[in-house]
Amino acid sequence: MVPVSEQNAIDLKQVYLSLEGNAGMIEILHSIDLQITQGSSCALVGPSGSGKSSLLMVMAGLEQATKGRVSVLGQDISSMPENQLAQFRRGQVGVVFQSFHLIPSMTALQNVATALELAGASDPFDRAAQKLAEVGLAHRSDHFPKQLSGGEQQRVALARALASDPKIVFADEPTGNLDAANGASIADILFTLTEAQPDTTLILVTHDAELAARCDRIVNLRDGKVAERSVS
Amino acid sequence: MIALKIAQRELTAALKDRLHGFRILMLCLIFGVASIATIGSLRGAIEAGLNSNGQVFLGGDAEIELTYRRASPQENDWMAQQSLQKSEIIDFRSMAVARDNSKRILTQVKAVDAAYPLVGEIVLSNGMSLPEALAGQNDLPGAVVAPALMRRLQLNLGDIMQLGEQEFVVMATLEKEPDNFGNFALGPRSIVLAQDLEGSGLLSQGTIFSSKYRLILPNGADFDKAKAIFETDWATAGGKWKDARNASPGAARAIDRLSTFLVLIGLSGLVVGGIGVSAAVRAFVAKKTGNIAVLKTLGATPRQIFWIYSLQIIAYTVVAVILGVLLGAVAPFLARPFLPESLSAVAVISVYPGALLEAATYGALAAAIFSIWPLAQTEQIRPANLFRGGTPQSWPAARYVIVLVILLGGALWGAVQFSGSITMTFWLLGGISLALLFLALMAGLFQLILKRVVRGKALQGRLALRAAVSAIASGTERAGPVVMGIGLGLAVLAAVGQIDGNLRNSMTKSLPDKAPSFFFLDIQSGQLDEFNQRLSDNTEVDRVETAPMLRGLVTQINGKPAAEVGGDHWVLRGDRGISYAAGMPENTSLIAGQWWADDYSGPAQISFSAEAAEEIGIGIGDSLTLNVLGRDITATITSLRDVDFSNASMGFVILLNAAALAGAPHSHIATVYASEVAEIAILDELGQAFPNVTGIQIREAVLMVSGIVSSIASAASIGAIATLITGFLILIGAASASSEQRAYETAVLKTLGATRREILVSFALRSSMIGALAASVALGAGLLGGWAVNNFVFESSFEVIWSNAALIILGGVGATLITGVLFALGPLSQSAAAELRHRN
């Protein structure tokens, strides 16, 4: 994927993250300096417990860094209040989780439409239907998550994350809970849909080397620190 | 708008799931609202009955009451001019004697004239009319008596009954006497014609009786004006005015106090219900943390999140409140057959919108107060924390705390307005709040203690106990809501049981040791010597005390109307027993001032009860104007005495010097202390020798009062049980909420090799421990409350009523144990593999 511009989608400076655990405060991220160019794709890899998902959460504004500066799409979100963060995420940020995290009481169509409604779209359900069609689930739009397979649920989650054409897509182990076939399918959909929007930056956490290799860049984390960076 | 749409979607899904997770919330609200609506509706029904049937309950438009005398010819003329109709009733206590078997009991006699009743209908058992029955037969006048009197004297219709020296034929039993509503009497009713008592010796001068003149006023008469004319024209006559607007003030007061108390008990049930609401909302929020995290990730603002879930709570609340109000509106109709006769005769059962609105307001406020905190907590938490399974712990934003304080203030203000009593509201709600706080603290302390215990070695090798202790210590078994929920109801039951038991013990066990065996009334001066002689000749009699007895009304204090100075104090309310003495009576304890000389004959002096004087705000040097037999006597308080009523002995609040009253016609009273076995014989002997003298057996009077106290205790207990039922709902809710966790724990324990018996014992243990904690704390609170009330209010001794204590403990442990075991059976029967797969 060729970056459209040299503007950074993500700019982290001396970012630390400590969390309260049962045994006291644990330092998850340590002195992270990282810049990701807009329109590029970046894989965060590393062993379990290295802080990959936590770093993703910080970049997505879902977790607040203990120290340091977190800049997303040119805006400093380090100490942004919750209200402002929520509004910032609307329409600009899409997140895909390993456990899908669909709202169980809503149908596939409603799950996708919710994201569009929050973003203020004028025709959320039409666009949601369209997105579901793009991921191949037009025929399952009225089904509830418990009626869908794992692969189908992740496709709904993808549709929801990409429905409002966000500028950044964060994916935390998007194929982690899927079998190989489904995982490959999801990976294809993810890259196809994000590459269709040249401005879109993709940041994903994965254990899958093949998936990581599809990204423009791989960032290796170890013990909460950036160990090495490489281009694929 | 988006919040409304998302809330609608979630509600639709919840409906399809048959409101799982919300049933307890709704049941708590429904029950709490229905209780208050029912109590409020019943109160409205009784008030409506009192207001609309005032004329029937009074027996006329107005009533003038005189004590000790009948109206003078001038007074009769005045009444004839002011009214369209008049009826005279003479009310007094006497001894009714069955001629055939010589049994005698106290009876409350109503001697009427031919015009009675002016309003309402007296219903007799055999269908006779009252004039027919009172006409009598075989040259003897007739009497109508209450069924209780028939039973006690073993009379049949047509038998002869004696009142004083006069014989009457018992012609019928009394079924309905509408103008007797709310009147307390020690003896059952007898009705005779006043003219037939003329030879009886019962209405001689000095005898204690009251004469009541019922009047039918001209159509459209202004009651206020009529009362004002009476107060002017009868200023020195010593009469009391009552009219149909407040026909039975004593009963109205008692009903008002009781219903206020019951409304506030109902509120305590709603407070406990609120705990259930809070627990349900917390469980709801915990279950929705995943959804909340996703919605925040998608860009929903904290305020939108708050409203998405608040709108759902509001929807459930509205439905629950409506159902509760409907239930409360219908309940009085269903309860009508079970109401006591005295209330069902009065109550106008109908739908009372005010009472229903009151209940609905309380329900809505309770739901808002108890759900705002957990909902508001969702605002500040970050999505990542929620994805990790964290639950909101922080304080909500300041604006929600402000709203909560306003809602609490509103609820308190509403409680004061609706109950009409600031004092009772603050004491009761304050007590409930403190009790709940205490229960919550104890639950927290218990959890802390168990956290230490579980880390120690004491529980090693005891899997079931260790699993139970761990579950409570870790908060998986939520002890707090359960302890508060059932603890409050148990605490009220414990307190009521201890207070009632101690009060009845002091009345029926210790009081007879100190109290006299009899009070004798209406002893004429000429009979006193023989009376004393007969008793002193009786070796079974320990002690006799006599005193002159008159009745008078305190009309003025220091020249001003008494009510203006002393308010609604009981001494100033109605006429009082008054006595006089030359020398200071034996065992008198003077607190202040000086007793007059034995032969003092100067300006009238009063020795007043020190306690009553302090309450009224009067003291040495103040003057009282008493109206006795229609004449005003103004006397100065020159001493204050300690008057102890607790041992049921003779005690006069007001004592005058002998010269002030000795010339007035009066009778004497006596207290007689005798051995129990001799009581009947003494009563018979004195009854035959002095037919006009009334003997009140203290033992029987105490039993009657004891019965009344028990009725009040029963009413309070019913209120406590209503609170307890809500507590049980919370118990079920808590068990239900933790059922998923129990299922998972059961599956894991099974994979580790635990037997079903070990797992069941563990569940039973944790439930019993929580129940025992709730019951113990409740019992402690109940004992403390019982001691405080007995010590400071009734000023009597206190001992633990062990039967009540055991019941409380058994109740608490039993309820939690049964619930815990029932909810454990489901998880035990499930396959471990299926549960673990479901979890993955």
Coordinates of N, CA and C in Angstrom, one line a residue, chain B residues 48-63 84-85 116-121 178-181 214-221 223 242-248:
Chain B
A48 N -63.1 9.2 54.5 CA -64.3 9.6 53.8 C -65.5 9.2 54.6
G49 N -65.4 8.0 55.2 CA -66.5 7.5 56.0 C -66.8 8.4 57.2
L50 N -65.7 8.8 57.9 CA -65.8 9.7 59.1 C -66.4 11.0 58.7
N51 N -66.0 11.5 57.5 CA -66.4 12.8 57.1 C -67.9 12.8 56.6
S52 N -68.2 11.7 55.8 CA -69.6 11.7 55.2 C -70.6 11.2 56.2
N53 N -70.2 10.4 57.2 CA -71.1 9.9 58.1 C -71.0 10.5 59.5
G54 N -70.5 11.7 59.5 CA -70.3 12.3 60.8 C -71.5 12.4 61.6
Q55 N -72.6 12.7 60.9 CA -73.9 12.9 61.7 C -74.3 11.6 62.3
V56 N -74.2 10.5 61.6 CA -74.6 9.2 62.1 C -73.7 8.8 63.3
F57 N -72.3 9.0 63.1 CA -71.4 8.6 64.2 C -71.7 9.5 65.5
L58 N -72.1 10.7 65.2 CA -72.3 11.6 66.4 C -73.7 11.3 67.0
G59 N -74.6 10.9 66.1 CA -76.0 10.7 66.5 C -76.8 12.0 66.4
G60 N -76.3 13.0 65.6 CA -77.0 14.2 65.5 C -76.0 15.2 64.8
D61 N -76.5 16.5 64.6 CA -75.6 17.5 64.0 C -74.6 18.0 65.0
A62 N -75.0 18.0 66.3 CA -74.1 18.6 67.3 C -74.4 17.8 68.6
E63 N -73.5 17.9 69.5 CA -73.7 17.3 70.8 C -73.0 18.2 71.9
L84 N -83.9 21.7 66.0 CA -85.2 21.2 65.6 C -85.6 20.0 66.4
Q85 N -84.6 19.3 66.8 CA -84.9 18.1 67.7 C -83.7 17.9 68.7
Y116 N -84.4 9.1 71.2 CA -83.2 8.4 70.7 C -83.5 7.2 69.8
P117 N -82.8 7.0 68.7 CA -81.7 7.8 68.1 C -82.3 8.9 67.2
L118 N -81.7 10.0 67.2 CA -82.1 11.1 66.3 C -81.7 10.7 64.8
V119 N -80.6 10.2 64.7 CA -80.0 9.8 63.4 C -79.4 8.4 63.5
G120 N -79.5 7.7 62.4 CA -78.9 6.3 62.4 C -79.9 5.3 62.9
E121 N -79.5 4.1 62.8 CA -80.4 3.0 63.3 C -79.7 2.1 64.2
P178 N -74.4 2.7 65.7 CA -73.5 3.6 64.9 C -72.9 4.7 65.7
D179 N -73.6 5.2 66.7 CA -73.1 6.4 67.4 C -72.1 6.0 68.5
N180 N -71.7 4.8 68.5 CA -70.7 4.3 69.5 C -69.3 4.2 68.8
F181 N -69.1 4.6 67.6 CA -67.9 4.4 66.9 C -66.8 5.2 67.6
R214 N -77.9 15.5 72.1 CA -77.7 15.5 70.7 C -78.8 16.4 70.1
L215 N -78.3 17.2 69.1 CA -79.2 18.2 68.5 C -79.2 18.0 67.0
I216 N -80.4 18.2 66.4 CA -80.5 18.3 65.0 C -80.7 19.8 64.7
L217 N -79.8 20.4 64.1 CA -79.8 21.9 63.8 C -80.7 22.2 62.6
P218 N -81.2 23.4 62.5 CA -82.0 23.8 61.3 C -81.2 23.5 60.1
N219 N -81.9 23.3 59.0 CA -81.2 23.0 57.7 C -80.3 24.1 57.3
G220 N -79.2 23.8 56.8 CA -78.2 24.8 56.4 C -77.6 25.6 57.5
A221 N -77.7 25.0 58.7 CA -77.1 25.7 59.8 C -75.5 25.8 59.7
F223 N -72.2 25.5 61.3 CA -71.7 24.9 62.5 C -70.7 25.8 63.3
K242 N -69.4 19.2 70.4 CA -68.9 18.4 69.3 C -69.9 18.6 68.2
D243 N -69.4 18.6 67.0 CA -70.4 18.5 65.9 C -70.0 17.5 64.8
A244 N -70.9 17.3 63.8 CA -70.7 16.2 62.9 C -69.5 16.4 62.0
R245 N -68.9 17.6 62.0 CA -67.6 17.7 61.2 C -66.5 16.9 61.8
N246 N -66.6 16.7 63.1 CA -65.5 15.9 63.8 C -66.2 15.1 64.9
A247 N -66.9 14.1 64.4 CA -67.9 13.4 65.3 C -67.1 12.6 66.3
S248 N -66.0 12.0 66.0 CA -65.3 11.2 66.9 C -63.8 11.5 66.9

